Short mmCIF file of C-alpha atoms in Angstrom, two decimals:
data_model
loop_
_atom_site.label_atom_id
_atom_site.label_comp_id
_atom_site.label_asym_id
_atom_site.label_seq_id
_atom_site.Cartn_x
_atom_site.Cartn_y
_atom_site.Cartn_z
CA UNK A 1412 7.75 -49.56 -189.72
CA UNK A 1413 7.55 -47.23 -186.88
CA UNK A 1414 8.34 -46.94 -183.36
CA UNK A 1415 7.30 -45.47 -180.79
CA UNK A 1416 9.89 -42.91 -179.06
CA UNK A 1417 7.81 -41.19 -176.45
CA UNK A 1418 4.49 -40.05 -175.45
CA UNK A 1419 2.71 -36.72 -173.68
CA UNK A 1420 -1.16 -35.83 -172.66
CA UNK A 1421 -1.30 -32.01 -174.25
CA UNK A 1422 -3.68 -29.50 -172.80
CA UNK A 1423 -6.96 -30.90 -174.97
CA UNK A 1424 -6.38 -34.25 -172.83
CA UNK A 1425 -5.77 -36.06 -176.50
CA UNK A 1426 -2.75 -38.61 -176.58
CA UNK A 1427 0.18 -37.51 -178.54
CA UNK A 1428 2.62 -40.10 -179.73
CA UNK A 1429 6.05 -39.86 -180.87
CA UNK A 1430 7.50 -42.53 -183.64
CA UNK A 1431 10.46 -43.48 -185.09
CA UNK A 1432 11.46 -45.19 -188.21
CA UNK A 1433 12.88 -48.29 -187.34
CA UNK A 1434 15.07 -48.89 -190.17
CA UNK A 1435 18.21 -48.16 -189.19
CA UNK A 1436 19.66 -45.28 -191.17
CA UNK A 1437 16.55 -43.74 -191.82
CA UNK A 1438 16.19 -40.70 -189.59
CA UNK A 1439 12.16 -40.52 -190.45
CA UNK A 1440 10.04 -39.04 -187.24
CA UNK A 1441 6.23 -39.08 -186.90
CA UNK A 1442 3.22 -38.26 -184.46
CA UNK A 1443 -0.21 -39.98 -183.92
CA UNK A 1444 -3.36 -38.33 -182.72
CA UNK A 1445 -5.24 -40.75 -180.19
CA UNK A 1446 -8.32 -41.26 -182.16
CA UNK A 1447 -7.07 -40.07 -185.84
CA UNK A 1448 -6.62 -43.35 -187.68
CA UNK A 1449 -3.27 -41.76 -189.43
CA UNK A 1450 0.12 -40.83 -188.85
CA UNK A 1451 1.21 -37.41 -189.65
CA UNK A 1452 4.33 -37.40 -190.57
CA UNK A 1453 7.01 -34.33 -189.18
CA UNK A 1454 9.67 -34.62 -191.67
CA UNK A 1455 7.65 -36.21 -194.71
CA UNK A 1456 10.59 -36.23 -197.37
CA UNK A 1457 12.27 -39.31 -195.01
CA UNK A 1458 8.88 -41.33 -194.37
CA UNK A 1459 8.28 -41.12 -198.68
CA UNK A 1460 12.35 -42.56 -198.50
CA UNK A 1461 12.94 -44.68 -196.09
CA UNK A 1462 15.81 -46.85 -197.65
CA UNK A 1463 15.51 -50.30 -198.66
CA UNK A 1464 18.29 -52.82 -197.06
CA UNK A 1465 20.26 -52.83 -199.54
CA UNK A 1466 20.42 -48.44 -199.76
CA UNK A 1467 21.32 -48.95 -196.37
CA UNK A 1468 23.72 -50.84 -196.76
CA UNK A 1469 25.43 -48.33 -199.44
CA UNK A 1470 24.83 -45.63 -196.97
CA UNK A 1471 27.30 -47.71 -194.96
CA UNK A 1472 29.46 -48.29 -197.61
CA UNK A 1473 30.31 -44.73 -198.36
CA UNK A 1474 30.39 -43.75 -194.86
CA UNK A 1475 33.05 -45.95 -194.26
CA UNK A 1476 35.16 -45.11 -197.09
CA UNK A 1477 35.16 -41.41 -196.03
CA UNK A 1478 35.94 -42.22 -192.66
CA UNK A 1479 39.41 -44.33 -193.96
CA UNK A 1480 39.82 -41.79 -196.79
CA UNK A 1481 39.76 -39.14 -193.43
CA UNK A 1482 42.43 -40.80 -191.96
CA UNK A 1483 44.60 -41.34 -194.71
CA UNK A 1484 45.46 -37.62 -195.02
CA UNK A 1485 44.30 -33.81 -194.52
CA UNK A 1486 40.97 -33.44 -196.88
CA UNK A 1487 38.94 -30.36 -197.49
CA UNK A 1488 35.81 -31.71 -196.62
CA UNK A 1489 34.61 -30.18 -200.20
CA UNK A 1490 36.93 -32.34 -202.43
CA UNK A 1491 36.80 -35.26 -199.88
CA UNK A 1492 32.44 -35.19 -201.14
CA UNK A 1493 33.53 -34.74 -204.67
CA UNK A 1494 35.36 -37.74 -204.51
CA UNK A 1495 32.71 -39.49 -202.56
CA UNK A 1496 30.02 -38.75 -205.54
CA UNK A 1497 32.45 -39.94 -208.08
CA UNK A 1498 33.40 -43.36 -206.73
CA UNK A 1499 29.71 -43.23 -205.36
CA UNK A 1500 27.09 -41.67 -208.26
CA UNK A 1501 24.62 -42.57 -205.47
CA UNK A 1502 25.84 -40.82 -202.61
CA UNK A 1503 24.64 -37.51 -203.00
CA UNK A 1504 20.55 -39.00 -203.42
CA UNK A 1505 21.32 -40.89 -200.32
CA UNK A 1506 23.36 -39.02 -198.06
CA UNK A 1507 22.44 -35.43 -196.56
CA UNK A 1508 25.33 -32.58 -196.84
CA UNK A 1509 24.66 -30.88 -193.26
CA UNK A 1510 24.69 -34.56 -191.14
CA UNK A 1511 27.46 -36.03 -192.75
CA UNK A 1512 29.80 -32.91 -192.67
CA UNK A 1513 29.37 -32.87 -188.81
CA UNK A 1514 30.32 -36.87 -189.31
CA UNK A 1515 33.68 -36.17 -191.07
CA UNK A 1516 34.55 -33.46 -188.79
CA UNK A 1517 34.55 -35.91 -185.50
CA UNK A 1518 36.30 -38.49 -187.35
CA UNK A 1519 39.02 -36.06 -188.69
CA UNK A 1520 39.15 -34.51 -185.13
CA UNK A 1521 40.29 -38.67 -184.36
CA UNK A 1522 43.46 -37.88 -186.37
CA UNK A 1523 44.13 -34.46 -186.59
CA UNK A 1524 45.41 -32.00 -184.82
CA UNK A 1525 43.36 -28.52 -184.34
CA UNK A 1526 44.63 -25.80 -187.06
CA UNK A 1527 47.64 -24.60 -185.61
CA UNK A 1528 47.00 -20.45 -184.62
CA UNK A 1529 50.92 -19.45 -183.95
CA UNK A 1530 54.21 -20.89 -184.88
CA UNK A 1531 54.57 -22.40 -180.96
CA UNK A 1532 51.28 -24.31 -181.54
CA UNK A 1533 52.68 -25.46 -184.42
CA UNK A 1534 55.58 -26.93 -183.39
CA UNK A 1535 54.03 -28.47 -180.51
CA UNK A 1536 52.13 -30.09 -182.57
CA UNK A 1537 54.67 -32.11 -185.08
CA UNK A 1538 56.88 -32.84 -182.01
CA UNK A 1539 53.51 -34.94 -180.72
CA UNK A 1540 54.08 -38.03 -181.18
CA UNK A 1541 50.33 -38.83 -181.18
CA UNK A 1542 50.43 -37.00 -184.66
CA UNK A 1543 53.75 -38.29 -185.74
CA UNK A 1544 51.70 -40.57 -188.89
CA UNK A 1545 50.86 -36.99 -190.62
CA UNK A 1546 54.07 -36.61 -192.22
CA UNK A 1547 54.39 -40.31 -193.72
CA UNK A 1548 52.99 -40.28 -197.41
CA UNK A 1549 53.63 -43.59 -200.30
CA UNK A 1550 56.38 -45.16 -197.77
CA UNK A 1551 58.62 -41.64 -197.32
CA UNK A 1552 58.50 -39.44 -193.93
CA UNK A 1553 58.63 -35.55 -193.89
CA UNK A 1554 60.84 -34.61 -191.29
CA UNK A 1555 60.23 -31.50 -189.09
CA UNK A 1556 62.97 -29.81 -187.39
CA UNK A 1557 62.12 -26.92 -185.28
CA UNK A 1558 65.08 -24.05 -185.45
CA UNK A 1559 65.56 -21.36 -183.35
CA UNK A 1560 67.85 -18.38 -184.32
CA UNK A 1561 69.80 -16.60 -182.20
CA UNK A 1562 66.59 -13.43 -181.17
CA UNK A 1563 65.14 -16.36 -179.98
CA UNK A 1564 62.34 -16.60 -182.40
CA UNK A 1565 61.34 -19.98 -184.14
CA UNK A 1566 60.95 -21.52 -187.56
CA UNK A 1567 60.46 -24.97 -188.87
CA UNK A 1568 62.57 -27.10 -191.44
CA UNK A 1569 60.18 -29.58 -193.39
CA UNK A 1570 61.77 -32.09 -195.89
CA UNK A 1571 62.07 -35.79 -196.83
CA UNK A 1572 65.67 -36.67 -195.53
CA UNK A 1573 65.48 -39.88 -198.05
CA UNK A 1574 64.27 -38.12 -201.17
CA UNK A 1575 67.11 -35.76 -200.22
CA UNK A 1576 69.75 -37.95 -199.50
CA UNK A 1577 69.63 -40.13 -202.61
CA UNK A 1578 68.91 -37.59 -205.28
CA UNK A 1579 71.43 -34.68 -204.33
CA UNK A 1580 74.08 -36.29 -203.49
CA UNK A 1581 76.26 -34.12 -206.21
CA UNK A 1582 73.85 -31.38 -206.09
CA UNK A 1583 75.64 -28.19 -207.82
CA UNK A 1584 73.27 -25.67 -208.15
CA UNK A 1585 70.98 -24.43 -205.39
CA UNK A 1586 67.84 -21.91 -206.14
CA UNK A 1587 66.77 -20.43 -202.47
CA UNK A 1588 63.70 -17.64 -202.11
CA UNK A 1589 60.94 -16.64 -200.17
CA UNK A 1590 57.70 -15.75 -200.53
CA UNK A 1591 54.93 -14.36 -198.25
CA UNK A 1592 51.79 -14.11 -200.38
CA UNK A 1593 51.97 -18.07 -200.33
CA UNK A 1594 52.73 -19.17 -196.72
CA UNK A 1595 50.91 -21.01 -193.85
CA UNK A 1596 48.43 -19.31 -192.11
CA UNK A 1597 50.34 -19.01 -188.80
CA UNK A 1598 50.20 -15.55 -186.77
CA UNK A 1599 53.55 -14.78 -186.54
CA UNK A 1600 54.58 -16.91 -190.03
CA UNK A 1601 55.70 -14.11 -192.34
CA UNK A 1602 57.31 -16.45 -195.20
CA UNK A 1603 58.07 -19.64 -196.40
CA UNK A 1604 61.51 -20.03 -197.95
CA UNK A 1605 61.93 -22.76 -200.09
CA UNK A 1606 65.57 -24.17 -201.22
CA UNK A 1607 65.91 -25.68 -204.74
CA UNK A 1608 68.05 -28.06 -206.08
CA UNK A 1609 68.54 -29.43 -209.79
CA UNK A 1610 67.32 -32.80 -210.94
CA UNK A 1611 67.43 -33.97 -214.51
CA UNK A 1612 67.29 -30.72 -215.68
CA UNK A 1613 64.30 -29.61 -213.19
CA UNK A 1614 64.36 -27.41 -210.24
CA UNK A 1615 62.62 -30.02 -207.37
CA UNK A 1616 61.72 -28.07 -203.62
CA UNK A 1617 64.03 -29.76 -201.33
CA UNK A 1618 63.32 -27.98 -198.18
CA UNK A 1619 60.36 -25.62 -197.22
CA UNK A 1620 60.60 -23.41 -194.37
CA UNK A 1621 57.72 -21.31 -192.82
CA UNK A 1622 59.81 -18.28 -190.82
CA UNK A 1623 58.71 -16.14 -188.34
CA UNK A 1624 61.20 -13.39 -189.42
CA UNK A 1625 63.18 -12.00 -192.44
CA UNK A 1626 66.71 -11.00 -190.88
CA UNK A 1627 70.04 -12.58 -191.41
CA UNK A 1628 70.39 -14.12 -188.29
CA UNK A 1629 67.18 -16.08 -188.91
CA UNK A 1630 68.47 -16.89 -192.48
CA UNK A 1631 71.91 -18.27 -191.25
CA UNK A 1632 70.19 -20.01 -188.02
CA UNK A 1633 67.84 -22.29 -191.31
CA UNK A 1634 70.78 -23.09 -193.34
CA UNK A 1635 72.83 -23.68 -190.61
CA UNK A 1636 70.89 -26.52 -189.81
CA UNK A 1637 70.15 -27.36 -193.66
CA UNK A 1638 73.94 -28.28 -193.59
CA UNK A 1639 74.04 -30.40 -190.34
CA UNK A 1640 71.04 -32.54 -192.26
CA UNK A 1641 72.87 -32.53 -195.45
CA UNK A 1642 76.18 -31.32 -196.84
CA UNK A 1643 76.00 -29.38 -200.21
CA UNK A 1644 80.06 -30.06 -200.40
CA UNK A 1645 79.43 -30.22 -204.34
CA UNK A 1646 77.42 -27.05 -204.81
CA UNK A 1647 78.83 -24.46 -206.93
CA UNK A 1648 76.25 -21.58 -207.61
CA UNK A 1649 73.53 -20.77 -205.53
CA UNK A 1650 70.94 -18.27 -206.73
CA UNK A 1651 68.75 -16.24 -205.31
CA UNK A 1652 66.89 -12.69 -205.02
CA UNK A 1653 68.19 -8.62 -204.12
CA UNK A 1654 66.97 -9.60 -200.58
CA UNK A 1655 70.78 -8.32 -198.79
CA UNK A 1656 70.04 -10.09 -195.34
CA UNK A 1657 69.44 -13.69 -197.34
CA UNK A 1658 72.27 -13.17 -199.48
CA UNK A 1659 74.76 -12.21 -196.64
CA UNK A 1660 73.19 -15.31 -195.08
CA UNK A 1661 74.20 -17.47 -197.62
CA UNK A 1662 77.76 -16.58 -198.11
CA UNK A 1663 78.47 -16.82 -194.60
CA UNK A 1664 76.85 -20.23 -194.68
CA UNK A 1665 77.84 -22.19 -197.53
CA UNK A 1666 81.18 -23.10 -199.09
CA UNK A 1667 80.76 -21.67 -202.89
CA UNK A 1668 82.34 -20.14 -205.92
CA UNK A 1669 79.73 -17.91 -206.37
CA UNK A 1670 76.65 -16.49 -205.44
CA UNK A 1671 74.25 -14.34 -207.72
CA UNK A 1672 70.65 -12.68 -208.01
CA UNK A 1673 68.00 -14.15 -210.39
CA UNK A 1674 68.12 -13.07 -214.11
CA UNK A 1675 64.65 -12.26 -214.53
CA UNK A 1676 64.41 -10.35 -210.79
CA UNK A 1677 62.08 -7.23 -211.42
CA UNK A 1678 64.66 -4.66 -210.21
CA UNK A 1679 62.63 -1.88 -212.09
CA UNK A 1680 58.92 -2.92 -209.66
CA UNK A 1681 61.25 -3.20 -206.72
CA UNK A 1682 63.16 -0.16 -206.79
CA UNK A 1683 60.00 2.15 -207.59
CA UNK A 1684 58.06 0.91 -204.62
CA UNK A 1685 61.03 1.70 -202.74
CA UNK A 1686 60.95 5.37 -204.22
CA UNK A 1687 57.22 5.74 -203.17
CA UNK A 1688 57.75 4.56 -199.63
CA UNK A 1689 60.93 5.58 -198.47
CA UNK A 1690 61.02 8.89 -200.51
CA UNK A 1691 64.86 7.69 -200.99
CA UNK A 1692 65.80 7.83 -204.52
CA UNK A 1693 69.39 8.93 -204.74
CA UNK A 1694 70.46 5.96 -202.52
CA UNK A 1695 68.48 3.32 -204.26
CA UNK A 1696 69.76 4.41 -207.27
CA UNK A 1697 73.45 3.93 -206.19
CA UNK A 1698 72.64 0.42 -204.35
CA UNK A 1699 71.23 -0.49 -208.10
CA UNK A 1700 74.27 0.88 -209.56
CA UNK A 1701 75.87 -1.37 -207.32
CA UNK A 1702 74.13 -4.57 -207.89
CA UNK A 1703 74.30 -3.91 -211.74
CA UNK A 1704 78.17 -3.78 -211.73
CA UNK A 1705 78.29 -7.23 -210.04
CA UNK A 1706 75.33 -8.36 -212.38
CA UNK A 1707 78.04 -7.28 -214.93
CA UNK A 1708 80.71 -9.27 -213.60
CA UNK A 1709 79.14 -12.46 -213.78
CA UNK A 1710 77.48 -11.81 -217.71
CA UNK A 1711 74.24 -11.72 -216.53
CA UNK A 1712 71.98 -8.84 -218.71
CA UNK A 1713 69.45 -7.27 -217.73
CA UNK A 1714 67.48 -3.60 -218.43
CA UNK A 1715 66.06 -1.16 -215.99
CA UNK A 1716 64.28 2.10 -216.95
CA UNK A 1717 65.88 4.06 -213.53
CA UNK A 1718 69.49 3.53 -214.93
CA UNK A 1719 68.64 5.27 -218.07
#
């Protein structure tokens, strides 16, 4: 059944009118000629499929299960529709892509911040308390503590204080590193450092860190306040990589025994690239030197084709 929706004299002085499917969820448009016994249709593919009650009813369905699924968490809206046509064989014969993507945008909009473009935006946005419900997840809370280091530039400590607190309480081995070809996509976010503890014989993240620098003072300004959230009185060996500025950061911070590089730490990739870029041989060669002795001290073997 149609309705009508509007109605215009054209130049020919013949009556055009506008009609809409009144079924609601159909989206189905068509015109009538005064004097042409016959609609003719504008978007024929909805008029041959306008859906029964009980399609539209389904249509609802699913709609409002992607809307709650929305606000549950963060979903691509790609996986969020693979979902959708797994708990729904249906939905993809009933529900058009393009509408429905514009749909889940405005209702993730309801919930979601805007994709943070800096570190400052960032922060701004987990110290919101409009957002605050983002971080909960199966009855635990990420907690986000902004740090600033002593240059004045800013980084942010994510973790689950509760996870933390009852699994590493007699934490004695710590596994800290960095990366930057996996970190958030922040202007001025040049690594995430994530610090490792050991549980039943696994090495479980305990605190991830997206840093706006690489220097020691932004290194001892994060595990500064690591400590003041948690103290690692029973840790005995930390680990971590050649980087010097995160190593000097973490024996000035922490309380251990000893401190070493990784085994498996490509020394032989690291120390060519240096060769190629800094034209610097000779002195890499000695700082290797160097590093090998302590390697030595503490057992730990390992071969490299520039001591040879």
């Amino acid at each position: 059944m149609f309705q009508t929706i509007s109605t215009r004299v054209n130049f020919y002085i013949r009556v055009l009118r506008y009609y809409k499917c009144a079924t609601n969820g159909c989206n189905a448009t068509a015109q009538m000629v005064e004097g042409i016994d016959k609609l003719v249709p504008i978007k024929p593919h909805h008029i041959t499929s306008c859906p029964s009650q009980k399609k539209e009813d389904t249509i609802i369905e699913i709609e409002e299960w992607l809307k709650e699924k929305l606000t549950d968490r963060y979903w691509k809206f790609n996986d969020l529709w693979k979902e959708a046509n797994k708990k729904y064989p249906e939905a993809e014969c009933f529900i058009n892509v393009i509408p429905i993507t514009s749909k889940l945008k405005k209702w993730r909009s309801t919930k979601f911040p805007v994709k943070a473009k800096d570190m400052a935006q960032f922060i701004n946005q987990i110290n919101n308390e409009e957002y605050n419900l983002i971080l909960n997840y199966e009855e635990h809370k990420v907690s986000a503590i902004p740090v600033e280091d002593t240059d004045k530039f800013k980084h942010v400590l994510l973790y689950d204080s509760e996870f933390v607190q009852q699994n590493f309480e007699n934490c004695t081995h710590l596994f800290i590193d960095a990366t930057f070809k996996s970190r958030p996509s922040l202007s001025d976010c040049l690594q995430l450092l994530i610090v490792m503890g050991v549980l039943s014989g696994h090495a479980v993240p305990l605190f991830y860190v997206p840093m706006s620098r690489k220097t020691k003072a932004a290194y001892e300004s994060v595990f500064n306040q690591i400590l003041r959230v948690h103290d690692f009185k029973n840790v005995k060996i930390i680990m971590s990589d050649f980087e010097w500025p995160l190593r000097n950061a973490i024996k000035s911070c922490f309380s251990i025994g000893t401190a070493v590089g990784l085994e498996d730490y490509d020394v032989d990739k690291e120390i060519s690239t240096s060769e190629e870029a800094l034209r610097v041989e000779k002195r890499q060669r000695n700082a290797l030197k160097r590093a090998k002795k302590r390697l030595d001290e503490h057992g730990i073997q390992y071969s490299c084709s520039k001591l040879t």
